[in-house]
CSV table of C-alpha atoms and ligand atoms in Angstrom, one decimal:
chain,number,residue,atom,x,y,z
X,1,MET,CA,0.0,0.1,0.1
X,2,SER,CA,1.2,3.4,-0.7
X,3,ILE,CA,2.2,5.9,2.1
X,4,GLY,CA,-0.5,8.2,0.3
X,5,LYS,CA,-3.4,5.9,1.7
X,6,LEU,CA,-1.5,5.2,5.2
X,7,PHE,CA,-0.7,8.6,5.8
X,8,GLY,CA,-2.4,9.8,8.7
X,9,LYS,CA,-3.1,6.6,9.6
X,10,VAL,CA,-3.7,6.4,13.6
X,11,TYR,CA,-2.5,3.4,15.9
X,12,GLU,CA,-3.7,3.6,19.7
X,13,ASN,CA,-2.6,2.3,23.0
X,14,VAL,CA,0.8,1.1,21.2
X,15,THR,CA,4.1,0.6,23.3
X,16,ALA,CA,7.4,2.1,22.2
X,17,GLU,CA,10.6,-0.3,22.5
X,18,GLY,CA,14.2,0.8,22.8
X,19,ALA,CA,15.9,3.6,20.6
X,20,GLY,CA,16.6,2.7,17.2
X,21,PHE,CA,17.1,4.6,13.8
X,22,GLU,CA,18.2,8.2,14.4
X,23,GLY,CA,17.3,7.7,18.3
X,24,TYR,CA,13.6,7.3,17.3
X,25,CYS,CA,11.9,4.3,19.5
X,26,VAL,CA,10.2,1.6,17.7
X,27,VAL,CA,6.5,0.4,17.8
X,28,LYS,CA,6.1,-2.9,16.2
X,29,THR,CA,2.4,-3.6,14.9
X,30,ASP,CA,1.4,-6.6,13.1
X,31,GLU,CA,1.8,-5.3,9.8
X,32,LYS,CA,5.2,-2.9,10.3
X,33,THR,CA,7.9,-1.4,12.2
X,34,ILE,CA,7.4,2.0,12.8
X,35,PHE,CA,9.9,4.8,14.1
X,36,VAL,CA,8.4,7.2,16.4
X,37,LYS,CA,9.6,10.8,17.0
X,38,TYR,CA,10.0,12.2,20.2
X,39,SER,CA,9.0,8.5,21.8
X,40,THR,CA,10.9,7.2,25.0
X,41,PRO,CA,11.1,3.5,25.8
X,42,GLY,CA,8.1,2.1,27.6
X,43,ASP,CA,5.8,5.0,26.5
X,44,VAL,CA,2.4,4.2,25.8
X,45,LEU,CA,1.0,6.2,22.8
X,46,ASN,CA,-1.3,7.0,20.5
X,47,ILE,CA,0.6,7.9,17.0
X,48,ARG,CA,-0.3,8.9,13.8
X,49,LEU,CA,1.9,7.8,10.7
X,50,ILE,CA,3.7,10.8,8.7
X,51,SER,CA,6.1,9.4,6.3
X,52,LYS,CA,7.8,6.4,4.7
X,53,LYS,CA,11.5,6.1,3.6
X,54,ASN,CA,13.3,3.0,2.1
X,55,LYS,CA,10.3,1.0,3.6
X,56,VAL,CA,10.5,2.2,7.1
X,57,PHE,CA,7.6,4.0,8.4
X,58,PHE,CA,7.8,7.1,10.7
X,59,ALA,CA,5.0,8.4,13.0
X,60,GLU,CA,4.5,11.4,15.3
X,61,ILE,CA,3.0,11.3,19.0
X,62,ILE,CA,-0.7,12.5,19.2
X,63,SER,CA,-0.6,11.7,22.7
X,64,VAL,CA,1.3,10.2,25.5
X,65,VAL,CA,-1.3,7.5,27.4
X,66,ILE,CA,1.1,6.2,29.8
X,67,PRO,CA,4.7,8.1,29.8
X,68,GLY,CA,7.7,5.4,29.8
X,69,PRO,CA,9.7,5.4,32.9
X,70,ASN,CA,12.3,7.6,31.8
X,71,ARG,CA,10.3,10.4,30.3
X,72,THR,CA,11.1,13.6,31.3
X,73,GLU,CA,10.1,17.1,30.7
X,74,PRO,CA,12.1,18.9,28.1
X,75,PHE,CA,14.0,21.9,28.9
X,76,CYS,CA,14.0,24.0,26.0
X,77,SER,CA,11.3,26.3,24.9
X,78,HIS,CA,12.7,25.1,21.3
X,79,PHE,CA,12.2,21.6,21.5
X,80,GLY,CA,10.4,19.8,19.0
X,81,VAL,CA,10.8,22.6,16.4
X,82,CYS,CA,14.6,23.2,16.5
X,83,GLY,CA,15.2,19.6,15.5
X,84,GLY,CA,18.8,19.9,17.8
X,85,CYS,CA,18.6,18.0,20.9
X,86,LYS,CA,16.2,15.4,19.9
X,87,TRP,CA,16.2,13.5,23.1
X,88,GLN,CA,15.5,15.7,25.8
X,89,GLN,CA,12.1,14.2,26.7
X,90,LEU,CA,14.6,10.9,27.9
X,91,ASN,CA,16.4,11.7,31.2
X,92,TYR,CA,20.2,11.7,30.9
X,93,GLN,CA,20.7,8.6,32.4
X,94,ALA,CA,18.4,6.8,30.4
X,95,GLN,CA,20.4,8.6,27.4
X,96,LEU,CA,23.4,7.0,28.6
X,97,TYR,CA,21.9,3.5,28.7
X,98,CYS,CA,20.6,3.6,25.3
X,99,LYS,CA,23.9,5.0,23.7
X,100,ASN,CA,25.6,1.9,25.4
X,101,GLN,CA,23.1,-0.4,24.0
X,102,LEU,CA,23.4,1.3,20.4
X,103,VAL,CA,27.1,0.4,20.5
X,104,TYR,CA,26.4,-3.3,22.2
X,105,ASP,CA,23.6,-4.1,19.2
X,106,SER,CA,25.9,-2.6,16.6
X,107,PHE,CA,28.7,-4.8,17.4
X,108,THR,CA,26.6,-8.1,18.3
X,109,ARG,CA,24.0,-7.9,15.8
X,110,LEU,CA,25.4,-6.2,12.8
X,111,GLY,CA,29.3,-7.1,13.4
X,112,LYS,CA,28.8,-10.5,15.1
X,113,ILE,CA,31.5,-9.2,17.1
X,114,VAL,CA,32.8,-11.1,20.3
X,115,CYS,CA,34.1,-8.3,22.7
X,116,LYS,CA,36.2,-9.4,26.1
X,117,GLU,CA,35.3,-6.1,28.1
X,118,TRP,CA,32.3,-3.7,27.5
X,119,GLN,CA,33.2,-0.8,29.3
X,120,PRO,CA,30.1,1.6,30.4
X,121,ILE,CA,30.0,4.9,28.8
X,122,ILE,CA,31.6,7.8,30.0
X,123,GLY,CA,28.6,10.1,30.6
X,124,ALA,CA,28.9,14.3,30.5
X,125,GLN,CA,29.1,16.1,33.8
X,126,ASN,CA,27.9,19.0,32.1
X,127,ASN,CA,25.1,18.1,29.7
X,128,LYS,CA,24.1,21.5,29.1
X,129,TYR,CA,26.0,24.3,27.7
X,130,TYR,CA,28.9,21.9,26.5
X,131,ARG,CA,29.6,23.0,22.7
X,132,ASN,CA,32.5,25.3,22.1
X,133,LYS,CA,31.0,26.2,18.9
X,134,THR,CA,27.5,27.2,17.3
X,135,GLU,CA,26.7,28.7,13.8
X,136,TYR,CA,23.8,30.8,13.6
X,137,THR,CA,22.1,31.9,10.4
X,138,PHE,CA,20.5,35.4,9.7
X,139,SER,CA,17.5,35.4,7.9
X,140,ASN,CA,14.5,37.5,6.7
X,141,ARG,CA,12.1,34.4,6.8
X,142,ARG,CA,11.4,33.2,10.2
X,143,TRP,CA,9.7,30.2,10.7
X,144,LEU,CA,6.5,31.3,12.1
X,145,LEU,CA,4.8,28.9,15.1
X,146,ASN,CA,1.3,27.7,14.7
X,147,SER,CA,0.3,30.6,16.9
X,148,GLU,CA,1.7,33.2,14.8
X,149,LEU,CA,0.5,32.2,11.4
X,150,ASN,CA,-2.1,34.7,10.8
X,151,ASN,CA,-0.4,37.5,12.7
X,152,GLU,CA,0.7,39.8,9.9
X,153,THR,CA,2.9,42.1,12.1
X,154,VAL,CA,5.1,39.3,13.5
X,155,GLN,CA,8.8,40.3,13.2
X,156,GLN,CA,10.2,38.0,10.1
X,157,LYS,CA,13.9,38.7,10.9
X,158,ALA,CA,15.6,35.8,12.8
X,159,ALA,CA,19.0,34.5,14.0
X,160,GLY,CA,19.0,30.7,14.7
X,161,PHE,CA,19.0,27.3,13.1
X,162,HIS,CA,17.4,26.2,9.6
X,163,ILE,CA,14.4,23.8,10.5
X,164,SER,CA,15.1,20.4,9.3
X,165,GLY,CA,14.1,19.8,5.8
X,166,ARG,CA,13.2,23.3,5.3
X,167,PHE,CA,16.3,25.3,3.8
X,168,ASP,CA,14.6,28.5,3.3
X,169,LYS,CA,13.5,29.1,7.0
X,170,VAL,CA,15.2,29.8,10.2
X,171,LEU,CA,13.9,29.2,13.6
X,172,ASP,CA,14.7,32.3,15.8
X,173,ILE,CA,16.3,31.0,18.7
X,174,ASP,CA,15.8,32.7,22.1
X,175,LYS,CA,18.0,30.8,24.2
X,176,CYS,CA,20.1,27.9,23.2
X,177,TYR,CA,21.6,25.5,26.0
X,178,LEU,CA,24.4,23.9,23.8
X,179,GLN,CA,26.8,26.7,24.2
X,180,ASP,CA,27.6,29.1,27.3
X,181,ASP,CA,25.0,31.5,27.7
X,182,PHE,CA,27.3,34.1,26.7
X,183,ALA,CA,26.8,32.8,23.1
X,184,ASN,CA,23.2,33.8,23.4
X,185,LYS,CA,23.9,37.1,24.8
X,186,ILE,CA,26.3,37.9,21.7
X,187,ARG,CA,23.8,36.7,18.9
X,188,LEU,CA,20.8,38.5,20.1
X,189,PHE,CA,22.7,41.7,20.6
X,190,ILE,CA,23.7,41.3,16.9
X,191,LYS,CA,20.3,40.6,16.0
X,192,ASN,CA,18.7,43.4,18.1
X,193,TYR,CA,21.4,45.8,16.5
X,194,GLY,CA,20.2,44.6,13.0
X,195,ILE,CA,16.4,45.3,13.6
X,196,GLU,CA,17.2,48.5,15.1
X,197,LYS,CA,19.8,49.8,12.5
X,198,ASN,CA,17.5,48.2,9.9
X,199,LEU,CA,19.9,46.1,8.4
X,200,SER,CA,19.1,43.6,5.8
X,201,PHE,CA,19.0,39.8,7.1
X,202,TYR,CA,19.8,37.3,4.4
X,203,ASP,CA,17.4,35.9,2.2
X,204,ILE,CA,18.5,32.6,1.1
X,205,LYS,CA,16.0,32.1,-2.0
X,206,GLU,CA,17.4,35.4,-3.6
X,207,ASN,CA,21.0,35.1,-2.2
X,208,LYS,CA,21.2,38.9,-0.7
X,209,GLY,CA,20.8,40.6,2.5
X,210,PHE,CA,23.4,42.1,4.7
X,211,LEU,CA,23.5,39.9,7.9
X,212,ARG,CA,24.1,36.2,7.2
X,213,ASN,CA,26.2,34.0,9.6
X,214,ILE,CA,27.8,34.2,12.9
X,215,ILE,CA,30.0,31.5,14.2
X,216,ILE,CA,30.9,31.8,18.1
X,217,ARG,CA,33.5,29.6,19.5
X,218,ASN,CA,34.8,29.4,22.9
X,219,SER,CA,37.5,27.3,24.9
X,220,THR,CA,37.6,26.0,28.5
X,221,LEU,CA,40.4,28.9,29.1
X,222,ALA,CA,37.7,31.1,28.7
X,223,GLN,CA,38.9,32.7,25.3
X,224,TRP,CA,36.0,33.6,22.7
X,225,MET,CA,35.9,34.2,18.9
X,226,ILE,CA,33.2,35.6,17.0
X,227,VAL,CA,33.5,35.3,13.0
X,228,LEU,CA,30.7,37.5,11.5
X,229,ILE,CA,30.0,36.6,7.7
X,230,THR,CA,28.1,39.2,5.7
X,231,GLY,CA,26.5,38.4,2.5
X,232,GLU,CA,26.9,42.0,0.9
X,233,ASP,CA,30.3,43.9,0.9
X,234,ASN,CA,29.7,46.8,3.2
X,235,GLU,CA,32.8,47.0,5.2
X,236,THR,CA,31.6,50.3,6.8
X,237,GLU,CA,28.3,49.0,8.1
X,238,THR,CA,30.2,45.7,9.2
X,239,LEU,CA,33.0,48.0,11.1
X,240,LYS,CA,30.3,50.0,12.9
X,241,LEU,CA,28.5,46.6,13.9
X,242,LEU,CA,31.7,45.0,15.3
X,243,GLU,CA,33.0,48.2,17.0
X,244,GLU,CA,29.4,48.1,19.3
X,245,THR,CA,29.9,44.4,19.8
X,246,GLU,CA,33.7,44.8,21.1
X,247,LYS,CA,32.3,47.7,23.3
X,248,LYS,CA,29.5,45.9,24.9
X,249,PHE,CA,31.4,42.6,25.3
X,250,PRO,CA,35.2,43.2,25.8
X,251,GLU,CA,35.5,39.6,26.8
X,252,ILE,CA,35.6,38.5,23.1
X,253,SER,CA,39.0,37.6,22.6
X,254,THR,CA,39.1,37.6,18.8
X,255,ILE,CA,36.7,39.1,16.2
X,256,ILE,CA,36.9,37.9,12.5
X,257,TYR,CA,34.8,39.2,9.6
X,258,GLY,CA,34.3,38.2,6.1
X,259,VAL,CA,31.8,38.5,2.9
X,260,ASN,CA,30.3,35.4,1.5
X,261,THR,CA,28.0,36.0,-1.5
X,262,LYS,CA,28.1,32.6,-2.7
X,263,THR,CA,24.9,30.3,-2.5
X,264,ASN,CA,26.1,28.1,0.1
X,265,ASP,CA,27.4,28.9,3.8
X,266,THR,CA,30.8,27.1,4.0
X,267,ILE,CA,33.7,29.9,4.8
X,268,TYR,CA,36.4,27.6,3.8
X,269,ASP,CA,36.8,29.3,0.6
X,270,THR,CA,36.0,32.9,2.2
X,271,ASN,CA,38.9,35.5,2.8
X,272,LEU,CA,38.5,36.3,6.7
X,273,VAL,CA,39.8,39.5,8.1
X,274,VAL,CA,40.9,39.8,12.0
X,275,TYR,CA,39.1,43.1,13.3
X,276,LYS,CA,40.3,42.5,17.0
X,277,GLY,CA,42.7,39.9,18.6
X,278,LYS,CA,45.1,37.2,17.4
X,279,GLY,CA,42.7,35.6,15.0
X,280,TYR,CA,42.6,32.3,16.9
X,281,ILE,CA,41.4,30.8,20.4
X,282,GLU,CA,43.2,28.6,22.3
X,283,GLU,CA,42.1,25.4,23.9
X,284,LYS,CA,43.8,23.2,26.3
X,285,LEU,CA,43.8,19.6,27.0
X,286,ASP,CA,46.3,18.1,29.8
X,287,GLU,CA,49.5,19.9,28.6
X,288,ILE,CA,48.8,20.3,25.0
X,289,ILE,CA,47.8,23.9,24.0
X,290,TYR,CA,46.0,24.0,20.7
X,291,ARG,CA,45.3,27.1,18.6
X,292,ILE,CA,41.8,27.2,16.9
X,293,ARG,CA,41.4,29.3,14.0
X,294,PRO,CA,37.8,30.0,12.4
X,295,LYS,CA,38.1,27.3,9.8
X,296,SER,CA,40.0,24.8,12.4
X,297,PHE,CA,38.1,21.6,12.9
X,298,PHE,CA,38.2,20.7,16.8
X,299,GLN,CA,35.9,18.2,18.7
X,300,THR,CA,33.1,20.4,19.8
X,301,ASN,CA,32.8,19.0,23.4
X,302,SER,CA,36.2,20.0,25.2
X,303,GLU,CA,35.4,18.5,28.7
X,304,GLN,CA,34.3,15.2,26.8
X,305,THR,CA,37.4,15.1,24.3
X,306,LEU,CA,40.0,15.1,27.2
X,307,LYS,CA,38.0,12.1,28.5
X,308,LEU,CA,38.0,10.5,24.9
X,309,TYR,CA,42.0,11.5,24.2
X,310,GLN,CA,42.6,9.9,27.7
X,311,LYS,CA,40.9,6.6,26.8
X,312,ILE,CA,42.5,6.6,23.7
X,313,ARG,CA,45.9,6.9,25.3
X,314,GLU,CA,45.1,4.2,28.1
X,315,TYR,CA,44.1,1.8,25.4
X,316,ALA,CA,47.1,2.5,23.3
X,317,ASP,CA,49.3,1.8,26.7
X,318,LEU,CA,52.3,3.7,25.2
X,319,ASN,CA,55.8,2.7,26.5
X,320,GLY,CA,57.7,5.4,24.9
X,321,ASN,CA,59.1,3.3,22.3
X,322,GLU,CA,56.4,2.9,19.8
X,323,ILE,CA,55.8,4.0,16.0
X,324,VAL,CA,52.2,5.2,16.0
X,325,TYR,CA,49.9,5.9,13.1
X,326,ASP,CA,47.3,8.4,13.5
X,327,LEU,CA,44.6,7.8,10.3
X,328,TYR,CA,42.4,10.4,9.7
X,329,CYS,CA,44.2,12.7,12.3
X,330,GLY,CA,42.1,16.1,11.2
X,331,THR,CA,44.1,18.8,13.0
X,332,GLY,CA,46.5,16.3,14.6
X,333,SER,CA,44.9,16.7,18.2
X,334,ILE,CA,45.4,12.9,18.9
X,335,SER,CA,48.9,12.9,17.5
X,336,LEU,CA,50.1,15.8,19.8
X,337,PHE,CA,48.1,14.5,22.9
X,338,ILE,CA,50.2,11.1,22.7
X,339,ALA,CA,53.2,12.1,20.8
X,340,ARG,CA,55.2,12.5,24.2
X,341,ASN,CA,54.4,9.0,25.4
X,342,CYS,CA,55.8,7.3,22.2
X,343,SER,CA,58.9,7.6,19.7
X,344,ARG,CA,57.3,8.8,16.7
X,345,VAL,CA,53.7,9.9,15.2
X,346,TYR,CA,52.8,9.6,11.5
X,347,GLY,CA,49.3,11.5,11.0
X,348,ILE,CA,47.7,11.2,7.8
X,349,GLU,CA,44.6,13.7,6.7
X,350,SER,CA,43.0,14.6,3.5
X,351,VAL,CA,42.3,18.2,4.2
X,352,PRO,CA,45.7,20.5,3.6
X,353,GLN,CA,44.2,23.2,6.0
X,354,ALA,CA,43.8,20.6,8.8
X,355,ILE,CA,47.2,19.6,8.3
X,356,GLU,CA,48.8,23.2,8.3
X,357,ASP,CA,47.0,23.4,11.7
X,358,ALA,CA,48.5,20.4,12.8
X,359,ASN,CA,52.2,21.3,12.0
X,360,GLU,CA,51.3,24.8,13.9
X,361,ASN,CA,50.1,23.3,16.8
X,362,ALA,CA,53.2,20.7,16.8
X,363,SER,CA,55.7,23.6,16.7
X,364,GLU,CA,53.6,25.8,19.5
X,365,ASN,CA,53.9,22.9,21.7
X,366,LYS,CA,57.5,22.2,20.7
X,367,ILE,CA,56.7,18.5,19.7
X,368,SER,CA,59.0,17.4,17.1
X,369,ASN,CA,58.5,13.6,17.1
X,370,VAL,CA,55.4,13.9,14.8
X,371,ASP,CA,55.0,13.9,10.9
X,372,PHE,CA,51.8,15.0,9.1
X,373,PHE,CA,50.9,14.0,5.4
X,374,THR,CA,48.0,15.0,3.2
X,375,GLY,CA,46.2,13.2,0.8
X,376,ASP,CA,43.4,10.3,0.7
X,377,MET,CA,43.8,7.6,3.0
X,378,ARG,CA,43.7,5.1,0.2
X,379,PHE,CA,46.5,6.4,-1.8
X,380,VAL,CA,48.7,8.0,0.9
X,381,PHE,CA,48.5,4.9,3.5
X,382,SER,CA,50.3,2.7,0.7
X,383,ASN,CA,53.0,-0.1,1.1
X,384,ASP,CA,55.6,2.7,0.3
X,385,PHE,CA,54.4,4.7,3.0
X,386,LEU,CA,55.0,1.6,5.2
X,387,LEU,CA,58.4,1.2,4.0
X,388,LYS,CA,59.3,4.7,4.2
X,389,THR,CA,58.0,5.2,8.1
X,390,GLY,CA,58.6,1.7,9.4
X,391,LYS,CA,55.8,-0.3,10.4
X,392,PRO,CA,53.4,1.0,13.0
X,393,ASP,CA,53.4,-0.6,16.6
X,394,ILE,CA,49.8,0.9,17.0
X,395,ILE,CA,47.4,2.2,14.8
X,396,ILE,CA,44.8,4.7,15.9
X,397,THR,CA,42.2,5.4,13.4
X,398,ASP,CA,39.2,7.9,13.8
X,399,PRO,CA,37.5,7.9,10.4
X,400,PRO,CA,34.4,10.1,9.3
X,401,ARG,CA,30.8,8.7,9.8
X,402,ALA,CA,31.1,6.1,6.7
X,403,GLY,CA,34.0,4.4,8.4
X,404,MET,CA,36.9,3.3,6.4
X,405,HIS,CA,37.2,2.2,2.5
X,406,PRO,CA,38.0,-1.4,2.4
X,407,ASP,CA,41.2,-0.8,0.8
X,408,VAL,CA,42.2,0.9,3.9
X,409,VAL,CA,41.0,-1.9,6.2
X,410,SER,CA,42.9,-4.6,3.9
X,411,GLN,CA,46.1,-2.1,4.4
X,412,ILE,CA,45.6,-1.9,7.9
X,413,LEU,CA,45.5,-5.6,8.0
X,414,LYS,CA,48.8,-5.7,6.1
X,415,ALA,CA,50.6,-3.4,8.5
X,416,GLU,CA,50.0,-5.8,11.2
X,417,ALA,CA,50.2,-3.3,14.0
X,418,THR,CA,50.2,-5.1,17.6
X,419,LYS,CA,47.3,-2.9,18.6
X,420,ILE,CA,44.5,-1.0,16.9
X,421,VAL,CA,42.8,2.0,18.6
X,422,TYR,CA,39.7,2.5,16.6
X,423,ILE,CA,37.5,5.8,17.4
X,424,SER,CA,34.1,6.1,15.7
X,425,CYS,CA,31.2,8.5,15.8
X,426,ASN,CA,29.2,5.6,14.2
X,427,PRO,CA,29.1,2.3,15.6
X,428,SER,CA,27.4,0.6,12.7
X,429,THR,CA,30.4,1.5,10.4
X,430,GLN,CA,32.5,0.7,13.0
X,431,ALA,CA,31.1,-2.6,13.8
X,432,ARG,CA,31.4,-3.5,10.0
X,433,ASP,CA,35.1,-2.5,9.8
X,434,ILE,CA,36.2,-4.3,13.1
X,435,SER,CA,34.3,-7.6,11.7
X,436,MET,CA,36.9,-7.5,8.9
X,437,LEU,CA,39.3,-6.6,11.4
X,438,SER,CA,38.3,-9.6,13.2
X,439,GLU,CA,40.5,-11.8,10.7
X,440,LYS,CA,43.8,-10.9,12.8
X,441,TYR,CA,42.7,-9.2,15.6
X,442,GLU,CA,40.7,-9.8,18.9
X,443,VAL,CA,38.3,-7.2,20.3
X,444,MET,CA,39.7,-6.6,23.8
X,445,LYS,CA,37.8,-3.6,25.1
X,446,THR,CA,35.2,-1.1,23.9
X,447,CYS,CA,34.0,2.0,25.6
X,448,PRO,CA,31.6,4.8,24.4
X,449,VAL,CA,31.9,8.3,25.2
X,450,ASP,CA,29.0,11.0,25.4
X,451,MET,CA,30.0,13.7,23.3
X,452,PHE,CA,26.6,14.9,22.5
X,453,PRO,CA,24.1,14.6,25.4
X,454,HIS,CA,20.3,15.1,24.6
X,455,THR,CA,21.4,13.5,20.8
X,456,HIS,CA,21.3,10.0,19.9
X,457,HIS,CA,24.8,10.7,18.8
X,458,VAL,CA,27.5,8.5,20.6
X,459,GLU,CA,31.3,8.4,20.1
X,460,ASN,CA,32.9,5.2,20.4
X,461,VAL,CA,36.6,3.7,21.5
X,462,THR,CA,37.5,0.1,20.7
X,463,LEU,CA,40.9,-1.7,21.5
X,464,LEU,CA,42.0,-4.5,19.1
X,465,ILE,CA,44.9,-6.9,20.1
X,466,LYS,CA,46.7,-8.9,17.2
X,467,LYS,CA,45.9,-12.5,17.6
F,501,SAM,C1,36.3,12.0,12.8
F,501,SAM,S1,37.6,13.2,12.1
F,501,SAM,C2,39.0,13.0,13.0
F,501,SAM,C3,39.0,14.2,14.0
F,501,SAM,C4,40.3,13.9,14.7
F,501,SAM,N1,40.9,12.7,14.9
F,501,SAM,C5,40.2,14.6,16.1
F,501,SAM,O1,40.1,13.9,17.3
F,501,SAM,O2,40.2,15.9,16.0
F,501,SAM,C6,37.8,12.3,10.6
F,501,SAM,C7,38.8,13.0,9.9
F,501,SAM,O3,39.2,12.4,8.8
F,501,SAM,C8,39.1,13.1,7.2
F,501,SAM,N2,39.1,12.2,6.5
F,501,SAM,C9,37.7,12.0,5.8
F,501,SAM,N3,38.0,11.3,4.6
F,501,SAM,C10,39.2,11.1,4.4
F,501,SAM,C11,40.2,10.3,3.3
F,501,SAM,N4,39.5,9.7,2.5
F,501,SAM,N5,41.2,10.5,3.6
F,501,SAM,C12,41.9,10.9,5.0
F,501,SAM,N6,41.3,11.8,5.6
F,501,SAM,C13,39.9,12.0,5.5
F,501,SAM,C14,38.5,14.6,7.7
F,501,SAM,O4,38.9,15.2,7.0
F,501,SAM,C15,38.3,14.4,9.0
F,501,SAM,O5,39.4,15.4,9.6
């Protein structure tokens, strides 16, 4: 039957089971499996079918008949519309339990992996205000709530997040709990300044408008960076706005601006100008100071990154003499974190700018036993590379969500390191790759780390030892 006929079909008094795809719980009826948005395990619900994607059905909640034991009141006023922090209706302990389960299920069901030790997830002490970076969009077409639809006087200018599935609409954010509240103050100040001075806000359909994006970054050293991106080149107006922002918030360590007239928001090819400060902020993890520039990648939850990197170091259990490969090294942050504990680290990464950051950070930290290589892993991590650098004792690998290319997995098998420490933000592709590595490796330990509270995302570290 097509979804056209099923759309709107109601199911009453159905029970939601454990979290699955995208963190949605599952309702099983005689005929189908349905993923229910914003449900929690054990909820008894009345639901309505809303869509179907690749044979999977999705439903929304009409009403919660009996709340599941871990259902809780969401704390954010934008919950349900914003699209971020989708697990707020589940209490934090239950979120951690579900994330453990997601890793366990991926490994055992998908990968048929036998792991000797399942270590419990490392939860976050601060599960609000934990991000060190947020990016907001200015728009002249605000997403209107149902209650505002017929109100013609409503303010259309917004600064916030794109609504999922609606590229042209931006939800105006009043208060976001992701980053320190200071970020809210900065965003609101700039938005209100724009409204007061009658500056134009970006129109995505027309690709015009002055205020376009603001990126706000901070570190645990209380350093703050703002990057203001305008959609039109009007430096006089930009400088006036930045002067006011600087006056209002002298705490901001560095202020940067640029003009983006392209149809996409990426700033990687945008020329950026430093208005105030050094053009970067610093983050400290253990003894290492990382310089973070506006275009640099850095893990977005600094406190949990420290715990993640400590876990990686614990699993690597270095004695000072090893050659270590750090595959998919990004800005080399893991390489630098472990460099003083081993003989040499070789990092490989495809983004040249990230390697520039890695080299800069190595030199700033006076670390000389690291070498970074730029290029596609499949081609850089070759037999020649193994010959040139010497075979690794330990391989650390942290690929993107898609996991590793099969050629890279084969090459790891060829390299025959004693240990592999595999970090992933996607337990399914990690399970697939580890299953291939199981030909030569035993899976000793695995430990999830919660880098993204109130979302279903989970980072997982696994130790493999050569049989
Ligand atoms: C999960 S991030 C790793 C982050 C880094 N280890 C850290 O902790 O900051 C994955 C990295 O893989 C890089 N990457 C993606 N595809 C690649 C490829 N085919 N070859 C080399 N690097 C790649 C991305 O640019 C990204 O920096």
